[in-house]
Coordinates of C-alpha atoms in Angstrom, one line a residue:
M1 CA -45.6 -68.4 39.9
N2 CA -43.5 -67.5 36.5
S3 CA -42.0 -69.7 34.6
G4 CA -38.4 -69.3 35.1
R5 CA -36.9 -68.3 31.7
F6 CA -39.7 -65.4 32.2
K7 CA -38.6 -64.2 35.7
G8 CA -35.9 -61.1 34.8
L9 CA -37.8 -60.2 31.8
A10 CA -41.3 -60.1 34.1
L11 CA -39.6 -58.1 37.0
L12 CA -37.8 -55.4 34.4
V13 CA -41.6 -54.3 33.6
L14 CA -42.6 -54.3 37.2
A15 CA -39.2 -52.1 38.7
I16 CA -39.7 -49.3 34.9
S17 CA -43.6 -49.6 35.8
Q18 CA -42.4 -48.2 39.9
L19 CA -39.9 -46.3 38.8
I20 CA -41.6 -44.0 36.2
M21 CA -44.1 -43.3 38.7
A22 CA -41.6 -42.3 41.0
L23 CA -39.6 -40.1 37.8
D24 CA -43.3 -38.4 37.0
Y25 CA -43.3 -36.9 40.6
T26 CA -40.7 -35.3 41.2
I27 CA -39.9 -34.9 37.2
I28 CA -42.3 -32.3 37.0
F29 CA -40.3 -29.5 39.6
V30 CA -37.7 -28.6 37.7
A31 CA -40.0 -28.7 33.9
M32 CA -42.5 -26.2 36.4
P33 CA -41.1 -22.6 35.8
S34 CA -41.0 -23.5 32.0
L35 CA -44.3 -23.8 32.2
G36 CA -45.4 -21.8 34.4
I37 CA -44.1 -19.0 32.6
E38 CA -45.2 -20.3 28.7
L39 CA -48.5 -20.9 30.3
G40 CA -49.2 -18.5 32.3
F41 CA -49.9 -20.4 36.0
S42 CA -49.3 -17.8 39.1
A43 CA -47.4 -19.6 41.8
N44 CA -49.6 -20.7 43.6
H45 CA -52.3 -22.1 40.8
L46 CA -48.6 -23.9 40.1
Q47 CA -49.2 -26.0 42.9
W48 CA -52.0 -27.0 41.1
V49 CA -49.9 -28.8 38.5
V50 CA -48.1 -31.3 40.7
S51 CA -52.2 -31.8 42.9
A52 CA -54.3 -32.6 40.2
Y53 CA -51.5 -36.1 40.3
S54 CA -51.3 -36.0 44.1
L55 CA -55.3 -35.7 44.7
V56 CA -56.2 -38.1 41.8
F57 CA -53.7 -41.2 43.2
G58 CA -55.2 -40.4 46.5
G59 CA -58.6 -40.5 45.8
F60 CA -58.5 -44.2 43.6
L61 CA -55.9 -46.4 45.6
L62 CA -58.7 -47.3 46.9
I63 CA -60.2 -48.6 44.6
G64 CA -58.2 -49.7 42.2
G65 CA -56.3 -51.8 45.0
R66 CA -59.9 -53.0 44.7
L67 CA -60.2 -53.6 40.9
S68 CA -57.3 -55.4 41.3
D69 CA -57.1 -57.5 43.6
L70 CA -61.3 -59.1 41.6
M71 CA -60.9 -58.4 38.4
G72 CA -57.1 -59.6 37.9
R73 CA -53.6 -57.7 38.3
R74 CA -52.0 -58.1 34.9
K75 CA -55.4 -56.6 33.6
M76 CA -55.8 -54.0 35.6
F77 CA -51.4 -53.3 35.0
M78 CA -52.2 -52.6 31.4
I79 CA -55.7 -50.9 31.5
A80 CA -53.7 -48.5 34.7
M81 CA -50.6 -47.8 32.0
S82 CA -52.2 -47.0 28.9
L83 CA -54.7 -45.1 31.1
F84 CA -50.9 -43.3 32.6
G85 CA -49.2 -43.0 29.3
L86 CA -53.1 -41.2 27.4
G87 CA -52.8 -38.6 30.4
S88 CA -48.7 -37.3 29.5
L89 CA -48.8 -37.9 25.8
L90 CA -51.7 -35.2 26.3
G91 CA -49.9 -33.3 29.2
G92 CA -46.6 -33.4 26.3
L93 CA -49.4 -31.5 24.0
S94 CA -50.6 -29.4 26.6
D95 CA -51.0 -25.2 25.3
S96 CA -53.7 -23.9 28.0
Q97 CA -53.6 -24.6 32.1
L98 CA -56.8 -26.4 32.2
L99 CA -55.5 -29.2 29.9
L100 CA -51.9 -30.0 31.7
I101 CA -54.3 -30.1 35.1
I102 CA -56.2 -32.7 33.3
A103 CA -53.7 -34.8 31.5
R104 CA -52.3 -34.6 35.6
G105 CA -55.1 -36.1 36.8
L106 CA -55.3 -38.5 34.0
Q107 CA -51.5 -39.8 35.5
G108 CA -52.7 -40.1 38.9
L109 CA -56.0 -42.4 37.6
G110 CA -53.6 -44.4 36.0
G111 CA -50.7 -44.5 38.7
A112 CA -54.0 -45.4 41.2
L113 CA -54.9 -48.6 39.9
L114 CA -51.1 -49.6 38.8
S115 CA -49.4 -49.0 42.3
P116 CA -51.6 -51.8 43.5
A117 CA -51.5 -54.3 40.8
T118 CA -47.7 -54.0 40.7
L119 CA -47.3 -55.1 43.8
S120 CA -49.5 -57.7 44.1
L121 CA -48.0 -58.9 40.9
I122 CA -44.8 -59.6 42.4
I123 CA -45.9 -61.4 44.8
S124 CA -47.5 -64.1 42.4
N125 CA -45.1 -64.1 40.2
F126 CA -42.2 -65.1 42.8
E127 CA -41.5 -67.9 44.7
E128 CA -42.1 -66.7 49.0
G129 CA -38.9 -66.1 50.3
A130 CA -35.2 -65.2 49.5
E131 CA -36.7 -64.5 45.2
R132 CA -39.8 -62.4 46.0
N133 CA -37.7 -60.9 48.9
R134 CA -34.9 -59.6 46.5
A135 CA -37.6 -58.3 43.4
M136 CA -40.1 -56.7 46.0
G137 CA -37.0 -55.6 47.8
I138 CA -36.1 -53.9 43.7
W139 CA -39.1 -53.1 43.0
A140 CA -39.6 -50.6 46.2
A141 CA -36.2 -49.5 45.6
M142 CA -36.5 -47.8 42.1
G143 CA -39.7 -45.7 43.6
G144 CA -37.3 -44.1 46.0
V145 CA -33.7 -43.7 43.7
G146 CA -37.2 -43.0 40.6
L147 CA -38.1 -39.4 43.1
S148 CA -34.0 -37.9 43.8
L149 CA -33.4 -39.1 39.3
G150 CA -37.3 -37.5 38.3
L151 CA -35.5 -34.3 39.0
L152 CA -31.5 -35.4 37.0
L153 CA -34.0 -36.3 34.1
G154 CA -36.2 -33.5 33.9
G155 CA -33.4 -30.8 34.2
I156 CA -32.0 -32.2 31.0
L157 CA -35.3 -32.7 28.7
T158 CA -36.3 -28.9 30.2
S159 CA -33.5 -27.5 29.1
F160 CA -31.9 -29.5 26.2
I161 CA -36.1 -30.6 25.2
G162 CA -38.6 -27.8 26.7
W163 CA -41.0 -29.1 29.4
E164 CA -43.4 -30.6 27.1
A165 CA -40.3 -33.9 26.9
T166 CA -41.2 -34.5 31.1
F167 CA -44.5 -35.6 29.8
F168 CA -43.5 -37.7 26.2
V169 CA -41.0 -39.8 27.7
N170 CA -43.7 -41.9 29.5
V171 CA -44.9 -42.3 26.6
P172 CA -42.7 -44.6 24.8
I173 CA -41.9 -46.5 28.2
A174 CA -46.0 -47.7 28.7
L175 CA -46.0 -48.6 25.2
F176 CA -42.9 -51.0 26.1
T177 CA -44.3 -52.5 29.4
L178 CA -47.4 -53.1 27.1
L179 CA -46.1 -55.3 24.9
L180 CA -43.6 -57.6 27.9
A181 CA -47.0 -57.6 30.1
P182 CA -49.1 -60.3 28.9
I183 CA -46.0 -62.4 28.0
V184 CA -44.3 -61.9 30.8
L185 CA -46.5 -61.6 32.6
K186 CA -48.5 -64.5 35.5
E187 CA -52.5 -62.9 35.5
S188 CA -53.2 -63.4 39.5
V189 CA -57.4 -63.3 40.7
A190 CA -57.4 -63.3 44.5
S191 CA -60.2 -65.8 45.6
S192 CA -63.4 -64.3 46.6
G193 CA -67.2 -65.1 47.0
H194 CA -68.9 -63.0 45.4
K195 CA -67.3 -60.1 43.3
H196 CA -68.5 -56.2 44.4
F197 CA -67.9 -53.2 43.1
D198 CA -68.8 -50.5 47.0
V199 CA -69.9 -47.1 44.7
A200 CA -71.1 -45.6 47.6
G201 CA -67.7 -45.3 49.2
T202 CA -66.0 -45.3 46.6
I203 CA -67.4 -41.8 45.4
S204 CA -68.2 -40.0 49.0
V205 CA -63.9 -41.3 50.1
T206 CA -62.8 -40.3 46.8
A207 CA -64.8 -37.1 47.1
G208 CA -64.3 -36.6 50.8
M209 CA -60.7 -36.6 50.3
L210 CA -60.7 -34.1 47.5
L211 CA -62.9 -31.4 48.7
V212 CA -59.8 -31.7 52.7
V213 CA -56.4 -32.2 51.1
Y214 CA -58.2 -29.0 48.2
Y215 CA -59.3 -26.8 51.5
L216 CA -55.5 -27.3 53.1
I217 CA -54.1 -25.7 49.6
Q218 CA -56.4 -23.1 49.3
S219 CA -56.6 -21.9 53.0
P220 CA -53.0 -20.4 53.1
V221 CA -54.2 -18.0 50.9
L222 CA -57.9 -17.3 51.0
G223 CA -58.0 -17.5 54.2
W224 CA -58.7 -21.0 57.2
L225 CA -62.7 -19.9 57.8
S226 CA -63.5 -17.3 54.4
V227 CA -66.4 -18.3 53.7
S228 CA -65.0 -19.6 50.3
T229 CA -63.1 -22.0 52.0
L230 CA -65.2 -23.5 54.9
P231 CA -67.9 -25.2 53.1
F232 CA -64.8 -28.1 51.3
V233 CA -63.8 -28.9 54.6
L234 CA -67.3 -29.5 56.5
I235 CA -68.5 -31.5 53.5
G236 CA -65.3 -33.7 52.1
A237 CA -65.9 -34.5 56.5
A238 CA -69.1 -35.0 56.2
L239 CA -68.3 -37.1 53.7
L240 CA -65.1 -39.4 54.9
A241 CA -68.0 -40.1 58.0
A242 CA -70.3 -40.9 55.6
F243 CA -67.7 -43.8 54.1
I244 CA -67.2 -45.4 57.6
V245 CA -71.2 -45.3 57.1
I246 CA -70.9 -47.2 54.7
E247 CA -67.6 -49.9 54.5
K248 CA -69.8 -51.0 57.8
R249 CA -72.1 -51.6 56.1
S250 CA -71.4 -53.0 52.4
K251 CA -71.6 -56.5 51.4
G252 CA -68.5 -55.8 49.2
P253 CA -66.0 -52.7 50.6
L254 CA -63.8 -51.0 49.8
I255 CA -62.0 -51.8 52.0
N256 CA -62.7 -53.7 55.6
F257 CA -61.8 -52.2 58.1
R258 CA -60.5 -55.4 60.0
M259 CA -57.2 -54.7 57.8
F260 CA -56.6 -51.6 60.2
R261 CA -55.9 -54.2 63.2
N262 CA -52.8 -55.3 62.3
R263 CA -49.8 -53.3 63.3
N264 CA -48.0 -53.4 60.6
L265 CA -50.0 -52.7 58.1
T266 CA -51.3 -49.3 60.0
G267 CA -47.9 -48.7 60.8
A268 CA -46.9 -48.4 57.3
A269 CA -50.1 -46.2 56.2
L270 CA -48.4 -43.9 58.3
I271 CA -45.1 -43.3 57.6
A272 CA -46.1 -43.0 54.4
F273 CA -47.3 -40.7 55.1
L274 CA -45.1 -38.7 57.4
F275 CA -42.0 -39.8 54.1
S276 CA -44.2 -38.0 51.7
A277 CA -45.5 -34.9 54.0
S278 CA -40.8 -35.0 54.1
F279 CA -39.5 -36.6 52.0
G280 CA -41.4 -35.7 49.3
T281 CA -42.1 -32.3 49.9
L282 CA -38.0 -31.6 49.3
Y283 CA -38.5 -31.5 46.4
Y284 CA -40.7 -28.5 45.0
F285 CA -39.0 -26.5 48.2
L286 CA -35.7 -27.0 46.8
T287 CA -36.1 -26.7 43.1
L288 CA -36.9 -23.2 44.7
Y289 CA -33.9 -22.9 46.5
T290 CA -31.8 -23.4 42.8
Q291 CA -34.4 -22.0 40.4
N292 CA -35.4 -18.5 42.7
V293 CA -33.3 -18.0 44.6
L294 CA -29.6 -19.1 43.0
H295 CA -31.4 -18.8 39.4
Y296 CA -29.4 -21.6 38.1
S297 CA -30.6 -23.3 35.0
A298 CA -32.7 -25.9 34.6
I299 CA -30.2 -28.6 33.6
Q300 CA -27.8 -26.9 36.9
S301 CA -30.8 -27.2 38.9
G302 CA -31.3 -30.8 37.6
F303 CA -27.9 -31.9 38.2
T304 CA -28.0 -30.3 42.0
F305 CA -29.7 -33.3 43.0
L306 CA -26.4 -35.2 41.2
P307 CA -25.6 -36.5 44.6
L308 CA -29.2 -37.5 46.4
T309 CA -30.2 -39.9 43.0
L310 CA -25.9 -41.8 43.8
S311 CA -26.7 -41.9 47.7
A312 CA -29.6 -43.6 47.0
F313 CA -28.8 -46.0 45.3
L314 CA -26.0 -46.4 47.9
G315 CA -29.1 -47.0 50.1
A316 CA -30.9 -49.3 48.9
R317 CA -28.0 -51.6 49.1
L318 CA -27.7 -50.9 52.4
I319 CA -31.8 -52.0 53.2
T320 CA -30.7 -56.4 53.4
P321 CA -28.6 -55.8 56.1
M322 CA -29.9 -53.6 58.0
L323 CA -33.4 -55.2 58.2
A324 CA -31.6 -58.6 59.3
K325 CA -29.7 -56.7 62.1
I326 CA -32.2 -54.0 63.2
G327 CA -35.6 -55.3 61.9
V328 CA -37.7 -53.4 59.8
S329 CA -39.1 -51.4 61.9
G330 CA -35.2 -49.8 63.3
T331 CA -34.4 -49.7 60.0
I332 CA -37.2 -47.3 58.9
A333 CA -36.6 -45.3 61.9
S334 CA -33.0 -45.1 61.1
G335 CA -33.9 -43.5 57.7
M336 CA -36.0 -40.9 58.8
A337 CA -33.2 -40.2 61.4
L338 CA -31.0 -39.6 58.1
G339 CA -33.4 -36.9 56.8
G340 CA -34.2 -35.1 59.7
I341 CA -30.2 -34.2 59.6
G342 CA -30.2 -33.7 56.0
F343 CA -33.0 -30.8 56.6
L344 CA -31.1 -29.0 59.4
L345 CA -28.5 -29.5 57.4
L346 CA -30.8 -27.6 55.1
T347 CA -31.4 -24.8 56.7
Q348 CA -27.9 -23.5 56.1
L349 CA -28.4 -23.1 52.6
S350 CA -27.1 -19.1 51.5
A351 CA -29.4 -16.8 49.5
S352 CA -25.1 -15.9 48.2
G353 CA -24.1 -19.2 47.6
N354 CA -24.3 -22.4 45.7
A355 CA -25.0 -26.0 44.8
W356 CA -21.7 -27.3 46.4
G357 CA -24.1 -25.8 49.8
V358 CA -26.7 -28.8 49.4
V359 CA -24.4 -31.5 48.2
P360 CA -24.1 -32.7 52.3
G361 CA -27.5 -32.6 53.1
S362 CA -28.8 -34.3 49.8
I363 CA -26.2 -37.4 50.1
I364 CA -27.7 -37.7 53.7
I365 CA -31.3 -37.5 52.9
G366 CA -30.7 -40.0 50.0
L367 CA -29.3 -42.4 51.9
G368 CA -32.6 -42.6 55.0
Q369 CA -35.2 -41.9 51.5
A370 CA -33.9 -44.6 50.4
L371 CA -34.2 -47.3 53.5
V372 CA -37.3 -45.1 54.4
F373 CA -39.8 -45.5 51.1
T374 CA -38.4 -49.9 50.7
T375 CA -38.5 -50.4 54.1
M376 CA -42.3 -49.4 54.6
F377 CA -43.6 -51.7 51.9
I378 CA -42.4 -54.4 53.2
A379 CA -43.8 -53.7 56.3
G380 CA -46.7 -52.7 55.1
S381 CA -47.4 -56.6 52.9
T382 CA -46.3 -58.5 56.3
G383 CA -49.2 -60.7 57.9
V384 CA -51.5 -59.7 55.1
D385 CA -54.5 -62.0 54.0
P386 CA -53.7 -62.9 49.6
S387 CA -57.5 -61.8 48.8
E388 CA -56.3 -58.5 50.0
Q389 CA -52.8 -57.2 49.2
G390 CA -54.2 -55.2 46.5
V391 CA -56.3 -53.4 48.5
S392 CA -53.2 -53.3 51.5
S393 CA -50.4 -51.7 48.7
A394 CA -53.6 -49.2 48.0
V395 CA -53.5 -48.0 51.2
I396 CA -50.0 -47.3 52.0
N397 CA -49.6 -45.4 48.4
T398 CA -52.5 -42.8 50.2
G399 CA -51.5 -43.0 52.9
Q400 CA -48.3 -41.1 50.3
Q401 CA -50.1 -39.1 48.4
I402 CA -52.2 -37.3 50.7
G403 CA -49.4 -36.6 52.6
G404 CA -47.4 -35.0 50.2
A405 CA -50.4 -33.2 49.1
I406 CA -51.1 -32.6 53.2
G407 CA -47.6 -31.8 53.8
L408 CA -47.0 -28.9 51.3
A409 CA -50.0 -27.0 51.8
V410 CA -49.5 -27.1 55.8
I411 CA -45.5 -25.9 55.6
M412 CA -47.1 -23.1 52.7
A413 CA -49.5 -22.2 55.3
I414 CA -46.9 -22.0 58.5
I415 CA -44.6 -20.2 55.9
T416 CA -47.3 -17.6 55.2
A417 CA -48.4 -16.7 58.8
T418 CA -44.3 -16.7 60.3
L419 CA -44.6 -13.8 56.8
G420 CA -46.7 -11.5 59.1
S421 CA -47.8 -10.1 55.2
D422 CA -49.8 -10.5 52.4
A423 CA -46.6 -11.9 50.5
T424 CA -46.0 -14.2 49.0
M425 CA -43.4 -16.5 47.2
E426 CA -44.1 -15.8 43.9
T427 CA -42.5 -11.7 45.1
M428 CA -39.6 -12.3 47.2
N429 CA -36.6 -10.7 47.3
P430 CA -33.8 -14.2 47.6
A431 CA -33.2 -13.7 50.8
A432 CA -36.9 -13.4 52.2
L433 CA -37.4 -16.8 50.0
N434 CA -34.1 -17.8 51.1
S435 CA -35.7 -17.4 54.7
S436 CA -38.8 -19.2 53.7
I437 CA -37.2 -22.2 52.6
H438 CA -35.4 -22.8 55.5
T439 CA -39.1 -22.9 57.6
A440 CA -40.1 -25.6 55.4
F441 CA -36.8 -27.7 55.8
F442 CA -37.2 -27.1 60.2
V443 CA -40.8 -28.6 60.0
M444 CA -40.0 -31.7 57.2
A445 CA -37.0 -31.9 60.2
V446 CA -39.9 -32.1 62.5
V447 CA -42.0 -34.8 60.2
T448 CA -39.1 -36.8 60.5
L449 CA -39.3 -36.7 64.3
I450 CA -42.6 -37.7 64.5
G451 CA -41.3 -40.4 62.0
I452 CA -39.1 -41.9 64.5
I453 CA -42.0 -42.6 67.0
V454 CA -44.1 -43.8 65.0
A455 CA -41.5 -46.1 63.7
F456 CA -40.9 -48.2 67.4
V457 CA -44.5 -47.4 68.6
A458 CA -46.7 -48.5 66.3
L459 CA -44.2 -51.0 63.8
K460 CA -43.1 -54.7 65.1
R461 CA -39.8 -55.1 66.2
T462 CA -38.5 -57.8 63.2
R463 CA -35.5 -58.8 62.9
G464 CA -34.7 -60.1 59.3
A465 CA -38.7 -59.3 58.4
S466 CA -40.0 -60.2 55.6
P467 CA -43.3 -60.1 53.7
E468 CA -45.3 -63.4 55.2
E469 CA -47.3 -63.3 52.3
G470 CA -50.4 -66.0 51.1
K471 CA -50.5 -67.9 48.6
V472 CA -52.8 -66.5 44.8
I473 CA -54.1 -67.9 42.7
A474 CA -51.6 -67.6 39.1
T475 CA -53.6 -68.8 36.3
H476 CA -52.2 -67.4 32.7

């Protein structure tokens, strides 16, 4: 375990790391109109600024978790943070669409290696029980808060400095954590009889997920049965099927399917998928409303999200008492229900309205977001073998990242189908765009309803649930 004098700094480093990953996911939304104009993105291609990060993050999470377990969590933390910082620097320096998308992919790769390492480091650096639960709660809460805080910070940076600042802001933070990590974090390596890197499994699952989600993103534009899109999903599905076969035969599989017998882990991964498909896609459409319907500036749009940010802070403080009273499943279901109510309130937004119309729904959504985001990680770490903590974290994060990409693609497909014409969101007038955004919010509400059902069906109903972590080999 970590020595007492460094525990505060260790938690600071890990919490900041989680915060900037969440910030990076949403901070780009407010900056997208500005960078889209400057770099010449079309509305459909602009999705790739978001999707490049999500796809690479989701595609490499499993190998990130495996490497973290076998090579050492602190070592992977430092490698990952270096990649994340480099991607951020490259993004801020980008002067072309291709370079920016590559930079977002590099950020995604850094995040894929970083996220599993941070959760495992919490387990190895903090004593089991109240101390560890508090650390994990702060770590997860920073993710939920960061999602909404990113929009506010993105508006301020884009307005006063430029969209490049939304990338550059990560660089000094990355350097700060890299300087402190070797001093304040204990190294931890999971006990394992052998170290085998499943190259075939990594290639098949990564390529398979990339192809399938690429199909989901492009098909609403090019056609679901188009010869230019259909081969991608067929090849992707074949690769994912091959991945299952490879894993069952591998001596050191990327993921042991026995883990999915853990009801809490499977349920948490499903919740993460649904959370990102609903709460995670909110920011894209709410930014469209504030900037393309209300014609707000980037900073005005960013401040519109301030109530959501503040309510997310409040929601994080409610988690511990709610876990004690209604357990993990009840807390997640409550968060999903609050989200659903908030999304339905947002369907009442008017094309001639103002920011005050956003406030009631966003406050309720912020509360729900904090409850779900934090608790799904607590649920997913329950009963997991210590040698597989990195992989289990990666499974939950994979559900979250792929859920965001697929959720956005499906919502866009539904909007396209309801239009009944060749019009795109890029060419809509404010009234038509507002109607399409209402459709998106309604779909999100439906997804949260599914989340409530999954929470009660898939998760064990235990009160005061906390991670049942095992012991991890720790060395300095």
